[in-house]
Each structure stands twice: as C-alpha cells, then as structure tokens.
C-alpha cells in the first residue's frame, strides 16, 4: 500500500512538473491561421484565324490566394515592431532565418503557406526548433520553397564563441542535411556521343509511347493519338515526355543525407536610430560517403554551400530614414533570395 501511494505521489509530481515545463515552453507562443486573397493577372484576349475565320478566346488567370497556418515563439528583435493586432501570416520577417535569436533559450517556428500565384500552385514551409546557450547552439529545421523547387531537412550542432559584449559571435560545428539527390539528371544517360538527346528512343522504350511510321502518327501509352506530325511531336509532346521521365526517375531514388562542416557568425546591434543585424553560414567541406547519387559525383569533388542575411536601418534625422533587408541561400545547384530596400521621408 505504501509503495502504491508513493507511486501515485511520484506520478502526480511528474505530471505537475511536465505540465509546468510544457506551459513554460509554449508561454507567449502564437498560434495563427489565415486566408488571404486578391486579384491576379487580368484576362487576355487571344485571337486566331481558322480556315479564314477569325476566332477569339479569353485567357483567364484565377485569383491569387494564400492559406497560412503556424505556431511561433520567437522574441522580436528591437527593429521588429508589431504592426497589427493580429498575426495574419503575411508578415515577412527576414530574421526568422538567423542562426541565433535575440535571447538564449528555446524558440520554435512551424509555418506553412499554400498559395496560388498567377495560376500556379506552390507549397512553402518553414519549421525549426532551436536552442541557444552561451557556448553552444543546436537547431533542427525543415525548409520547402515550391517557387524555387527546394526542400530539405537540416540539423546542426555548433560551438559558439562570443566576442566582447556578445554582439558578435562565431560558431563552428557539424550539419546534416536530408534531401533528394540534387544534381542528378536522368537525361544524361540518353545523351549521344555528338551531344544530342535521343528523346524519341527514350519515349518509345521508357515511357511506353509508340509511332506509326507509315502514317506519321504518335500515340501515348494508352493508345491515344497525341501527334500527327513530327513538328507537333518534337515541339509539344516531347517536352512533356522528358518532364514526366525526369520526375519519374527522381522519385524512384530515396532521399540521401549529407554530412558537412559548418562555420558561421552572427552580429546584432540596435539603437532607436541605427540597427545592424547580420548572419552567415558556410559549408566548405562535405563528407564523401561514396553514395551513388552523392553531389560529389555531379560536382567532381568538394563544393561550397552558404547562406546569409542582412538587416540594416538608419534614421538619418527626424525626417529621413533608409533601410536594407535581405537573405541569400545557395545549396547544391539551387539559389534563392529575397531582398527589400528603400527610404522613408516623413513630412511634418
């Protein structure tokens, strides 16, 4: 009986402590969801002539929209002001990409954006959990940018060394990235000695298309007529076949992991009239695991990946102010960036 009572007391204590810790972790976190939309490109009139008769059609682009949802707990930097009563997901905070936050401790972000832009649908995601201490930094993240076709998991563990008053710090450690085999091109196996692509042979033998040579007709794997001339075959059908083949072969290959050395820095200075926040990361060395689809194979050895950001603001006087914000990423054979710059002049 005493043991049972002791067990109950321990369970109650553990549950109370767990609830306390969980409440502490999510304290001041924000859960948000929103739908935003607007008019896209205006309709375009298209004219054509068919057997001497004028025909008119309208090219319509459906309206743009974004469905956003997320959970975030990131302390705002001094230059980040809360602009509205509600967080609607349209905010663009470059500092979310920084390696180190404003305060030490546990912070996180889980956000997705499902959007239709000019008729094309994209999915963007940014999720991360990081812990910053005086001497070390640990971070796990997942990034997906449908617009530039990049997605990967990344984890890093770094030693952190602060300089002087702590505004500047350097870090060094290891990073692990899980992704599809960027750099792999399935079409390379079909390039002839003269540099041309043997696309018709690929379509017939790999994708199930067929051709009636006597009639000059081309059929898809289901037997449907897709082209009745060599020009339509080359200009319309073949590009679609190559796209389908590339996607098919890439999907057959499992994700691979890269082990890399990572070096970085972070600098933050803020006053009401001037602020400067910058960070950077470089991966100059990557462990060659002899994987068949390793980027080492497509890059002929080592390569350099890097990312960084800059946020600068200066109120020159009570009337005039200038700002510059941006971030840049180069991973494997993918590059993506955002930037914003301008000036404000207040008249009074």
PDB file of N, CA and C in Angstrom, residues 100-202:
ATOM      1  N   UNK A 100      20.945  32.479 -34.702  1.00  0.00           N
ATOM      2  CA  UNK A 100      20.830  32.769 -33.276  1.00  0.00           C
ATOM      3  C   UNK A 100      19.744  33.808 -33.055  1.00  0.00           C
ATOM      4  N   UNK A 101      18.891  33.583 -32.062  1.00  0.00           N
ATOM      5  CA  UNK A 101      17.823  34.517 -31.754  1.00  0.00           C
ATOM      6  C   UNK A 101      18.289  35.632 -30.837  1.00  0.00           C
ATOM      7  N   UNK A 102      17.347  36.474 -30.455  1.00  0.00           N
ATOM      8  CA  UNK A 102      17.680  37.621 -29.619  1.00  0.00           C
ATOM      9  C   UNK A 102      18.068  37.198 -28.207  1.00  0.00           C
ATOM     10  N   UNK A 103      17.450  36.148 -27.706  1.00  0.00           N
ATOM     11  CA  UNK A 103      17.713  35.702 -26.337  1.00  0.00           C
ATOM     12  C   UNK A 103      18.135  34.243 -26.341  1.00  0.00           C
ATOM     13  N   UNK A 104      18.861  33.853 -25.327  1.00  0.00           N
ATOM     14  CA  UNK A 104      19.207  32.447 -25.158  1.00  0.00           C
ATOM     15  C   UNK A 104      17.969  31.665 -24.742  1.00  0.00           C
ATOM     16  N   UNK A 105      17.974  30.389 -25.089  1.00  0.00           N
ATOM     17  CA  UNK A 105      16.857  29.549 -24.697  1.00  0.00           C
ATOM     18  C   UNK A 105      16.220  28.856 -25.884  1.00  0.00           C
ATOM     19  N   UNK A 106      15.004  28.415 -25.656  1.00  0.00           N
ATOM     20  CA  UNK A 106      14.275  27.560 -26.592  1.00  0.00           C
ATOM     21  C   UNK A 106      13.286  28.401 -27.395  1.00  0.00           C
ATOM     22  N   UNK A 107      13.376  28.326 -28.738  1.00  0.00           N
ATOM     23  CA  UNK A 107      12.439  29.009 -29.621  1.00  0.00           C
ATOM     24  C   UNK A 107      12.067  28.087 -30.772  1.00  0.00           C
ATOM     25  N   UNK A 108      10.906  28.370 -31.388  1.00  0.00           N
ATOM     26  CA  UNK A 108      10.469  27.497 -32.472  1.00  0.00           C
ATOM     27  C   UNK A 108       9.561  28.246 -33.431  1.00  0.00           C
ATOM     28  N   UNK A 109       9.454  27.689 -34.628  1.00  0.00           N
ATOM     29  CA  UNK A 109       8.558  28.188 -35.663  1.00  0.00           C
ATOM     30  C   UNK A 109       8.061  27.010 -36.489  1.00  0.00           C
ATOM     31  N   UNK A 110       6.750  26.937 -36.674  1.00  0.00           N
ATOM     32  CA  UNK A 110       6.133  25.949 -37.564  1.00  0.00           C
ATOM     33  C   UNK A 110       5.149  26.713 -38.442  1.00  0.00           C
ATOM     34  N   UNK A 111       5.444  26.809 -39.726  1.00  0.00           N
ATOM     35  CA  UNK A 111       4.601  27.615 -40.605  1.00  0.00           C
ATOM     36  C   UNK A 111       4.520  26.990 -41.991  1.00  0.00           C
ATOM     37  N   UNK A 112       3.319  27.016 -42.574  1.00  0.00           N
ATOM     38  CA  UNK A 112       3.145  26.577 -43.951  1.00  0.00           C
ATOM     39  C   UNK A 112       2.331  27.629 -44.705  1.00  0.00           C
ATOM     40  N   UNK A 113       2.600  27.751 -45.993  1.00  0.00           N
ATOM     41  CA  UNK A 113       1.855  28.641 -46.881  1.00  0.00           C
ATOM     42  C   UNK A 113       1.483  27.852 -48.126  1.00  0.00           C
ATOM     43  N   UNK A 114       0.203  27.673 -48.321  1.00  0.00           N
ATOM     44  CA  UNK A 114      -0.301  27.032 -49.533  1.00  0.00           C
ATOM     45  C   UNK A 114      -0.888  28.144 -50.393  1.00  0.00           C
ATOM     46  N   UNK A 115      -0.299  28.364 -51.570  1.00  0.00           N
ATOM     47  CA  UNK A 115      -0.684  29.546 -52.327  1.00  0.00           C
ATOM     48  C   UNK A 115      -0.895  29.253 -53.805  1.00  0.00           C
ATOM     49  N   UNK A 116      -1.783  30.069 -54.387  1.00  0.00           N
ATOM     50  CA  UNK A 116      -1.934  30.085 -55.835  1.00  0.00           C
ATOM     51  C   UNK A 116      -1.505  31.467 -56.308  1.00  0.00           C
ATOM     52  N   UNK A 117      -0.515  31.491 -57.175  1.00  0.00           N
ATOM     53  CA  UNK A 117       0.042  32.749 -57.656  1.00  0.00           C
ATOM     54  C   UNK A 117       0.092  32.724 -59.175  1.00  0.00           C
ATOM     55  N   UNK A 118      -0.661  33.621 -59.800  1.00  0.00           N
ATOM     56  CA  UNK A 118      -0.742  33.709 -61.252  1.00  0.00           C
ATOM     57  C   UNK A 118      -1.084  32.358 -61.883  1.00  0.00           C
ATOM     58  N   UNK A 119      -1.987  31.653 -61.229  1.00  0.00           N
ATOM     59  CA  UNK A 119      -2.477  30.385 -61.749  1.00  0.00           C
ATOM     60  C   UNK A 119      -1.675  29.172 -61.362  1.00  0.00           C
ATOM     61  N   UNK A 120      -0.475  29.362 -60.779  1.00  0.00           N
ATOM     62  CA  UNK A 120       0.382  28.253 -60.360  1.00  0.00           C
ATOM     63  C   UNK A 120       0.249  28.051 -58.852  1.00  0.00           C
ATOM     64  N   UNK A 121       0.258  26.794 -58.429  1.00  0.00           N
ATOM     65  CA  UNK A 121       0.101  26.461 -57.012  1.00  0.00           C
ATOM     66  C   UNK A 121       1.444  26.058 -56.426  1.00  0.00           C
ATOM     67  N   UNK A 122       1.772  26.617 -55.261  1.00  0.00           N
ATOM     68  CA  UNK A 122       3.030  26.338 -54.581  1.00  0.00           C
ATOM     69  C   UNK A 122       2.757  26.036 -53.109  1.00  0.00           C
ATOM     70  N   UNK A 123       3.648  25.252 -52.542  1.00  0.00           N
ATOM     71  CA  UNK A 123       3.609  24.994 -51.104  1.00  0.00           C
ATOM     72  C   UNK A 123       4.941  25.423 -50.505  1.00  0.00           C
ATOM     73  N   UNK A 124       4.897  26.345 -49.554  1.00  0.00           N
ATOM     74  CA  UNK A 124       6.087  26.790 -48.833  1.00  0.00           C
ATOM     75  C   UNK A 124       5.955  26.386 -47.375  1.00  0.00           C
ATOM     76  N   UNK A 125       7.042  25.897 -46.812  1.00  0.00           N
ATOM     77  CA  UNK A 125       7.049  25.519 -45.404  1.00  0.00           C
ATOM     78  C   UNK A 125       8.364  25.932 -44.759  1.00  0.00           C
ATOM     79  N   UNK A 126       8.276  26.391 -43.527  1.00  0.00           N
ATOM     80  CA  UNK A 126       9.458  26.653 -42.716  1.00  0.00           C
ATOM     81  C   UNK A 126       9.159  26.217 -41.292  1.00  0.00           C
ATOM     82  N   UNK A 127       9.891  25.225 -40.836  1.00  0.00           N
ATOM     83  CA  UNK A 127       9.731  24.726 -39.476  1.00  0.00           C
ATOM     84  C   UNK A 127      11.119  24.633 -38.834  1.00  0.00           C
ATOM     85  N   UNK A 128      11.235  25.083 -37.615  1.00  0.00           N
ATOM     86  CA  UNK A 128      12.503  24.869 -36.914  1.00  0.00           C
ATOM     87  C   UNK A 128      12.309  24.918 -35.407  1.00  0.00           C
ATOM     88  N   UNK A 129      13.197  24.240 -34.747  1.00  0.00           N
ATOM     89  CA  UNK A 129      13.324  24.273 -33.288  1.00  0.00           C
ATOM     90  C   UNK A 129      14.790  24.532 -32.995  1.00  0.00           C
ATOM     91  N   UNK A 130      15.086  25.516 -32.174  1.00  0.00           N
ATOM     92  CA  UNK A 130      16.479  25.812 -31.850  1.00  0.00           C
ATOM     93  C   UNK A 130      16.632  26.105 -30.366  1.00  0.00           C
ATOM     94  N   UNK A 131      17.817  25.820 -29.892  1.00  0.00           N
ATOM     95  CA  UNK A 131      18.169  26.158 -28.511  1.00  0.00           C
ATOM     96  C   UNK A 131      19.524  26.852 -28.538  1.00  0.00           C
ATOM     97  N   UNK A 132      19.559  28.035 -27.970  1.00  0.00           N
ATOM     98  CA  UNK A 132      20.774  28.839 -27.942  1.00  0.00           C
ATOM     99  C   UNK A 132      21.252  28.971 -26.505  1.00  0.00           C
ATOM    100  N   UNK A 133      22.524  28.644 -26.277  1.00  0.00           N
ATOM    101  CA  UNK A 133      23.146  28.794 -24.965  1.00  0.00           C
ATOM    102  C   UNK A 133      24.398  29.655 -25.110  1.00  0.00           C
ATOM    103  N   UNK A 134      25.052  29.935 -24.001  1.00  0.00           N
ATOM    104  CA  UNK A 134      26.248  30.783 -24.039  1.00  0.00           C
ATOM    105  C   UNK A 134      27.341  30.184 -24.910  1.00  0.00           C
ATOM    106  N   UNK A 135      27.490  28.846 -24.853  1.00  0.00           N
ATOM    107  CA  UNK A 135      28.622  28.197 -25.516  1.00  0.00           C
ATOM    108  C   UNK A 135      28.227  27.284 -26.669  1.00  0.00           C
ATOM    109  N   UNK A 136      26.948  27.092 -26.898  1.00  0.00           N
ATOM    110  CA  UNK A 136      26.569  26.183 -27.968  1.00  0.00           C
ATOM    111  C   UNK A 136      25.198  26.533 -28.543  1.00  0.00           C
ATOM    112  N   UNK A 137      24.957  26.026 -29.743  1.00  0.00           N
ATOM    113  CA  UNK A 137      23.696  26.240 -30.451  1.00  0.00           C
ATOM    114  C   UNK A 137      23.292  24.924 -31.115  1.00  0.00           C
ATOM    115  N   UNK A 138      22.036  24.561 -30.997  1.00  0.00           N
ATOM    116  CA  UNK A 138      21.507  23.374 -31.669  1.00  0.00           C
ATOM    117  C   UNK A 138      20.230  23.763 -32.398  1.00  0.00           C
ATOM    118  N   UNK A 139      20.079  23.264 -33.607  1.00  0.00           N
ATOM    119  CA  UNK A 139      18.912  23.636 -34.415  1.00  0.00           C
ATOM    120  C   UNK A 139      18.526  22.498 -35.340  1.00  0.00           C
ATOM    121  N   UNK A 140      17.223  22.262 -35.443  1.00  0.00           N
ATOM    122  CA  UNK A 140      16.670  21.293 -36.396  1.00  0.00           C
ATOM    123  C   UNK A 140      15.614  22.033 -37.203  1.00  0.00           C
ATOM    124  N   UNK A 141      15.669  21.911 -38.533  1.00  0.00           N
ATOM    125  CA  UNK A 141      14.726  22.656 -39.358  1.00  0.00           C
ATOM    126  C   UNK A 141      14.350  21.896 -40.622  1.00  0.00           C
ATOM    127  N   UNK A 142      13.205  22.297 -41.167  1.00  0.00           N
ATOM    128  CA  UNK A 142      12.749  21.787 -42.458  1.00  0.00           C
ATOM    129  C   UNK A 142      12.317  22.982 -43.290  1.00  0.00           C
ATOM    130  N   UNK A 143      12.835  23.080 -44.501  1.00  0.00           N
ATOM    131  CA  UNK A 143      12.503  24.179 -45.392  1.00  0.00           C
ATOM    132  C   UNK A 143      12.010  23.628 -46.724  1.00  0.00           C
ATOM    133  N   UNK A 144      10.944  24.234 -47.229  1.00  0.00           N
ATOM    134  CA  UNK A 144      10.430  23.893 -48.551  1.00  0.00           C
ATOM    135  C   UNK A 144       9.967  25.172 -49.224  1.00  0.00           C
ATOM    136  N   UNK A 145      10.491  25.421 -50.404  1.00  0.00           N
ATOM    137  CA  UNK A 145      10.098  26.577 -51.199  1.00  0.00           C
ATOM    138  C   UNK A 145       9.667  26.073 -52.569  1.00  0.00           C
ATOM    139  N   UNK A 146       8.358  26.007 -52.766  1.00  0.00           N
ATOM    140  CA  UNK A 146       7.846  25.453 -54.013  1.00  0.00           C
ATOM    141  C   UNK A 146       8.167  26.297 -55.220  1.00  0.00           C
ATOM    142  N   UNK A 147       8.349  27.596 -55.027  1.00  0.00           N
ATOM    143  CA  UNK A 147       8.613  28.503 -56.146  1.00  0.00           C
ATOM    144  C   UNK A 147       9.973  28.222 -56.778  1.00  0.00           C
ATOM    145  N   UNK A 148      10.979  27.873 -55.949  1.00  0.00           N
ATOM    146  CA  UNK A 148      12.323  27.596 -56.477  1.00  0.00           C
ATOM    147  C   UNK A 148      12.650  26.105 -56.455  1.00  0.00           C
ATOM    148  N   UNK A 149      11.669  25.271 -56.073  1.00  0.00           N
ATOM    149  CA  UNK A 149      11.823  23.819 -56.090  1.00  0.00           C
ATOM    150  C   UNK A 149      12.987  23.366 -55.208  1.00  0.00           C
ATOM    151  N   UNK A 150      12.895  23.671 -53.922  1.00  0.00           N
ATOM    152  CA  UNK A 150      13.912  23.229 -52.964  1.00  0.00           C
ATOM    153  C   UNK A 150      13.216  22.773 -51.684  1.00  0.00           C
ATOM    154  N   UNK A 151      13.650  21.638 -51.151  1.00  0.00           N
ATOM    155  CA  UNK A 151      13.157  21.189 -49.857  1.00  0.00           C
ATOM    156  C   UNK A 151      14.192  20.265 -49.231  1.00  0.00           C
ATOM    157  N   UNK A 152      14.367  20.403 -47.907  1.00  0.00           N
ATOM    158  CA  UNK A 152      15.377  19.619 -47.212  1.00  0.00           C
ATOM    159  C   UNK A 152      15.174  19.718 -45.713  1.00  0.00           C
ATOM    160  N   UNK A 153      15.656  18.703 -45.004  1.00  0.00           N
ATOM    161  CA  UNK A 153      15.796  18.739 -43.554  1.00  0.00           C
ATOM    162  C   UNK A 153      17.239  19.110 -43.240  1.00  0.00           C
ATOM    163  N   UNK A 154      17.428  19.849 -42.159  1.00  0.00           N
ATOM    164  CA  UNK A 154      18.791  20.185 -41.737  1.00  0.00           C
ATOM    165  C   UNK A 154      18.869  20.213 -40.219  1.00  0.00           C
ATOM    166  N   UNK A 155      19.924  19.626 -39.688  1.00  0.00           N
ATOM    167  CA  UNK A 155      20.213  19.689 -38.252  1.00  0.00           C
ATOM    168  C   UNK A 155      21.657  20.147 -38.093  1.00  0.00           C
ATOM    169  N   UNK A 156      21.910  20.937 -37.075  1.00  0.00           N
ATOM    170  CA  UNK A 156      23.281  21.394 -36.836  1.00  0.00           C
ATOM    171  C   UNK A 156      23.533  21.501 -35.343  1.00  0.00           C
ATOM    172  N   UNK A 157      24.764  21.224 -34.970  1.00  0.00           N
ATOM    173  CA  UNK A 157      25.210  21.330 -33.596  1.00  0.00           C
ATOM    174  C   UNK A 157      26.519  22.119 -33.612  1.00  0.00           C
ATOM    175  N   UNK A 158      26.556  23.242 -32.906  1.00  0.00           N
ATOM    176  CA  UNK A 158      27.694  24.147 -33.041  1.00  0.00           C
ATOM    177  C   UNK A 158      28.213  24.630 -31.688  1.00  0.00           C
ATOM    178  N   UNK A 159      29.509  24.831 -31.658  1.00  0.00           N
ATOM    179  CA  UNK A 159      30.144  25.539 -30.543  1.00  0.00           C
ATOM    180  C   UNK A 159      30.073  27.022 -30.844  1.00  0.00           C
ATOM    181  N   UNK A 160      29.730  27.801 -29.839  1.00  0.00           N
ATOM    182  CA  UNK A 160      29.538  29.242 -30.022  1.00  0.00           C
ATOM    183  C   UNK A 160      30.535  30.019 -29.176  1.00  0.00           C
ATOM    184  N   UNK A 161      31.204  30.981 -29.786  1.00  0.00           N
ATOM    185  CA  UNK A 161      32.164  31.827 -29.061  1.00  0.00           C
ATOM    186  C   UNK A 161      31.772  33.287 -29.236  1.00  0.00           C
ATOM    187  N   UNK A 162      31.446  33.954 -28.137  1.00  0.00           N
ATOM    188  CA  UNK A 162      31.029  35.342 -28.168  1.00  0.00           C
ATOM    189  C   UNK A 162      32.228  36.267 -27.974  1.00  0.00           C
ATOM    190  N   UNK A 163      32.218  37.373 -28.694  1.00  0.00           N
ATOM    191  CA  UNK A 163      33.299  38.354 -28.641  1.00  0.00           C
ATOM    192  C   UNK A 163      32.831  39.592 -27.871  1.00  0.00           C
ATOM    193  N   UNK A 164      33.640  40.013 -26.916  1.00  0.00           N
ATOM    194  CA  UNK A 164      33.367  41.250 -26.190  1.00  0.00           C
ATOM    195  C   UNK A 164      32.027  41.253 -25.496  1.00  0.00           C
ATOM    196  N   UNK A 165      31.177  42.221 -25.856  1.00  0.00           N
ATOM    197  CA  UNK A 165      29.873  42.367 -25.203  1.00  0.00           C
ATOM    198  C   UNK A 165      28.827  41.392 -25.733  1.00  0.00           C
ATOM    199  N   UNK A 166      29.225  40.482 -26.608  1.00  0.00           N
ATOM    200  CA  UNK A 166      28.309  39.459 -27.110  1.00  0.00           C
ATOM    201  C   UNK A 166      27.554  39.841 -28.363  1.00  0.00           C
ATOM    202  N   UNK A 167      27.751  41.061 -28.892  1.00  0.00           N
ATOM    203  CA  UNK A 167      27.071  41.439 -30.124  1.00  0.00           C
ATOM    204  C   UNK A 167      27.544  40.579 -31.295  1.00  0.00           C
ATOM    205  N   UNK A 168      28.816  40.243 -31.291  1.00  0.00           N
ATOM    206  CA  UNK A 168      29.391  39.408 -32.341  1.00  0.00           C
ATOM    207  C   UNK A 168      29.723  38.041 -31.777  1.00  0.00           C
ATOM    208  N   UNK A 169      29.356  37.013 -32.498  1.00  0.00           N
ATOM    209  CA  UNK A 169      29.696  35.652 -32.091  1.00  0.00           C
ATOM    210  C   UNK A 169      30.012  34.820 -33.321  1.00  0.00           C
ATOM    211  N   UNK A 170      30.899  33.858 -33.131  1.00  0.00           N
ATOM    212  CA  UNK A 170      31.253  32.910 -34.180  1.00  0.00           C
ATOM    213  C   UNK A 170      30.848  31.518 -33.732  1.00  0.00           C
ATOM    214  N   UNK A 171      30.570  30.646 -34.701  1.00  0.00           N
ATOM    215  CA  UNK A 171      30.203  29.281 -34.351  1.00  0.00           C
ATOM    216  C   UNK A 171      30.802  28.306 -35.353  1.00  0.00           C
ATOM    217  N   UNK A 172      31.054  27.107 -34.896  1.00  0.00           N
ATOM    218  CA  UNK A 172      31.608  26.056 -35.732  1.00  0.00           C
ATOM    219  C   UNK A 172      31.029  24.725 -35.270  1.00  0.00           C
ATOM    220  N   UNK A 173      30.766  23.845 -36.219  1.00  0.00           N
ATOM    221  CA  UNK A 173      30.194  22.560 -35.841  1.00  0.00           C
ATOM    222  C   UNK A 173      29.907  21.686 -37.033  1.00  0.00           C
ATOM    223  N   UNK A 174      28.925  20.821 -36.867  1.00  0.00           N
ATOM    224  CA  UNK A 174      28.565  19.860 -37.914  1.00  0.00           C
ATOM    225  C   UNK A 174      27.120  20.069 -38.319  1.00  0.00           C
ATOM    226  N   UNK A 175      26.846  19.809 -39.590  1.00  0.00           N
ATOM    227  CA  UNK A 175      25.484  19.909 -40.116  1.00  0.00           C
ATOM    228  C   UNK A 175      25.152  18.647 -40.889  1.00  0.00           C
ATOM    229  N   UNK A 176      23.904  18.224 -40.778  1.00  0.00           N
ATOM    230  CA  UNK A 176      23.418  17.068 -41.504  1.00  0.00           C
ATOM    231  C   UNK A 176      22.183  17.492 -42.288  1.00  0.00           C
ATOM    232  N   UNK A 177      22.177  17.190 -43.589  1.00  0.00           N
ATOM    233  CA  UNK A 177      21.045  17.571 -44.434  1.00  0.00           C
ATOM    234  C   UNK A 177      20.489  16.354 -45.165  1.00  0.00           C
ATOM    235  N   UNK A 178      19.178  16.234 -45.132  1.00  0.00           N
ATOM    236  CA  UNK A 178      18.484  15.143 -45.806  1.00  0.00           C
ATOM    237  C   UNK A 178      17.657  15.744 -46.938  1.00  0.00           C
ATOM    238  N   UNK A 179      17.878  15.239 -48.167  1.00  0.00           N
ATOM    239  CA  UNK A 179      17.188  15.814 -49.313  1.00  0.00           C
ATOM    240  C   UNK A 179      17.173  14.825 -50.469  1.00  0.00           C
ATOM    241  N   UNK A 180      16.473  15.206 -51.526  1.00  0.00           N
ATOM    242  CA  UNK A 180      16.550  14.437 -52.760  1.00  0.00           C
ATOM    243  C   UNK A 180      17.936  14.662 -53.357  1.00  0.00           C
ATOM    244  N   UNK A 181      18.375  13.823 -54.272  1.00  0.00           N
ATOM    245  CA  UNK A 181      19.734  13.969 -54.829  1.00  0.00           C
ATOM    246  C   UNK A 181      19.830  15.120 -55.826  1.00  0.00           C
ATOM    247  N   UNK A 182      19.977  16.336 -55.323  1.00  0.00           N
ATOM    248  CA  UNK A 182      20.127  17.488 -56.210  1.00  0.00           C
ATOM    249  C   UNK A 182      21.405  17.325 -57.036  1.00  0.00           C
ATOM    250  N   UNK A 183      21.300  17.653 -58.308  1.00  0.00           N
ATOM    251  CA  UNK A 183      22.414  17.483 -59.232  1.00  0.00           C
ATOM    252  C   UNK A 183      22.230  16.287 -60.139  1.00  0.00           C
ATOM    253  N   UNK A 184      21.418  15.336 -59.731  1.00  0.00           N
ATOM    254  CA  UNK A 184      21.174  14.153 -60.545  1.00  0.00           C
ATOM    255  C   UNK A 184      20.282  14.496 -61.735  1.00  0.00           C
ATOM    256  N   UNK A 185      20.734  14.185 -62.924  1.00  0.00           N
ATOM    257  CA  UNK A 185      19.992  14.454 -64.159  1.00  0.00           C
ATOM    258  C   UNK A 185      19.767  13.141 -64.899  1.00  0.00           C
ATOM    259  N   UNK A 186      18.554  12.586 -64.855  1.00  0.00           N
ATOM    260  CA  UNK A 186      18.274  11.302 -65.517  1.00  0.00           C
ATOM    261  C   UNK A 186      18.495  11.345 -67.023  1.00  0.00           C
ATOM    262  N   UNK A 187      18.454  12.520 -67.625  1.00  0.00           N
ATOM    263  CA  UNK A 187      18.578  12.610 -69.084  1.00  0.00           C
ATOM    264  C   UNK A 187      20.019  12.432 -69.561  1.00  0.00           C
ATOM    265  N   UNK A 188      20.978  12.532 -68.661  1.00  0.00           N
ATOM    266  CA  UNK A 188      22.381  12.379 -69.066  1.00  0.00           C
ATOM    267  C   UNK A 188      22.663  11.012 -69.670  1.00  0.00           C
ATOM    268  N   UNK A 189      21.914   9.992 -69.225  1.00  0.00           N
ATOM    269  CA  UNK A 189      22.119   8.638 -69.751  1.00  0.00           C
ATOM    270  C   UNK A 189      21.647   8.499 -71.190  1.00  0.00           C
ATOM    271  N   UNK A 190      20.920   9.487 -71.696  1.00  0.00           N
ATOM    272  CA  UNK A 190      20.353   9.401 -73.040  1.00  0.00           C
ATOM    273  C   UNK A 190      21.015  10.373 -74.013  1.00  0.00           C
ATOM    274  N   UNK A 191      22.109  10.974 -73.587  1.00  0.00           N
ATOM    275  CA  UNK A 191      22.822  11.890 -74.465  1.00  0.00           C
ATOM    276  C   UNK A 191      23.807  11.107 -75.341  1.00  0.00           C
ATOM    277  N   UNK A 192      23.729  11.323 -76.638  1.00  0.00           N
ATOM    278  CA  UNK A 192      24.580  10.611 -77.583  1.00  0.00           C
ATOM    279  C   UNK A 192      25.987  11.211 -77.612  1.00  0.00           C
ATOM    280  N   UNK A 193      26.884  10.541 -78.333  1.00  0.00           N
ATOM    281  CA  UNK A 193      28.277  10.995 -78.406  1.00  0.00           C
ATOM    282  C   UNK A 193      28.402  12.376 -79.026  1.00  0.00           C
ATOM    283  N   UNK A 194      27.463  12.732 -79.900  1.00  0.00           N
ATOM    284  CA  UNK A 194      27.521  14.047 -80.545  1.00  0.00           C
ATOM    285  C   UNK A 194      26.874  15.144 -79.709  1.00  0.00           C
ATOM    286  N   UNK A 195      26.393  14.775 -78.512  1.00  0.00           N
ATOM    287  CA  UNK A 195      25.798  15.766 -77.614  1.00  0.00           C
ATOM    288  C   UNK A 195      24.300  15.897 -77.739  1.00  0.00           C
ATOM    289  N   UNK A 196      23.682  15.238 -78.716  1.00  0.00           N
ATOM    290  CA  UNK A 196      22.234  15.304 -78.884  1.00  0.00           C
ATOM    291  C   UNK A 196      21.534  14.328 -77.939  1.00  0.00           C
ATOM    292  N   UNK A 197      20.278  14.625 -77.668  1.00  0.00           N
ATOM    293  CA  UNK A 197      19.478  13.771 -76.795  1.00  0.00           C
ATOM    294  C   UNK A 197      18.621  12.830 -77.644  1.00  0.00           C
ATOM    295  N   UNK A 198      18.708  11.550 -77.351  1.00  0.00           N
ATOM    296  CA  UNK A 198      17.952  10.546 -78.105  1.00  0.00           C
ATOM    297  C   UNK A 198      16.546  10.452 -77.509  1.00  0.00           C
ATOM    298  N   UNK A 199      15.753  11.506 -77.679  1.00  0.00           N
ATOM    299  CA  UNK A 199      14.487  11.619 -76.971  1.00  0.00           C
ATOM    300  C   UNK A 199      13.395  10.697 -77.523  1.00  0.00           C
ATOM    301  N   UNK A 200      13.368  10.470 -78.815  1.00  0.00           N
ATOM    302  CA  UNK A 200      12.323   9.589 -79.354  1.00  0.00           C
ATOM    303  C   UNK A 200      12.522   8.154 -78.880  1.00  0.00           C
ATOM    304  N   UNK A 201      13.761   7.698 -78.878  1.00  0.00           N
ATOM    305  CA  UNK A 201      14.043   6.344 -78.383  1.00  0.00           C
ATOM    306  C   UNK A 201      13.654   6.242 -76.912  1.00  0.00           C
ATOM    307  N   UNK A 202      13.920   7.297 -76.134  1.00  0.00           N
ATOM    308  CA  UNK A 202      13.545   7.319 -74.708  1.00  0.00           C
ATOM    309  C   UNK A 202      12.032   7.213 -74.560  1.00  0.00           C
TER     310      UNK A 202
END
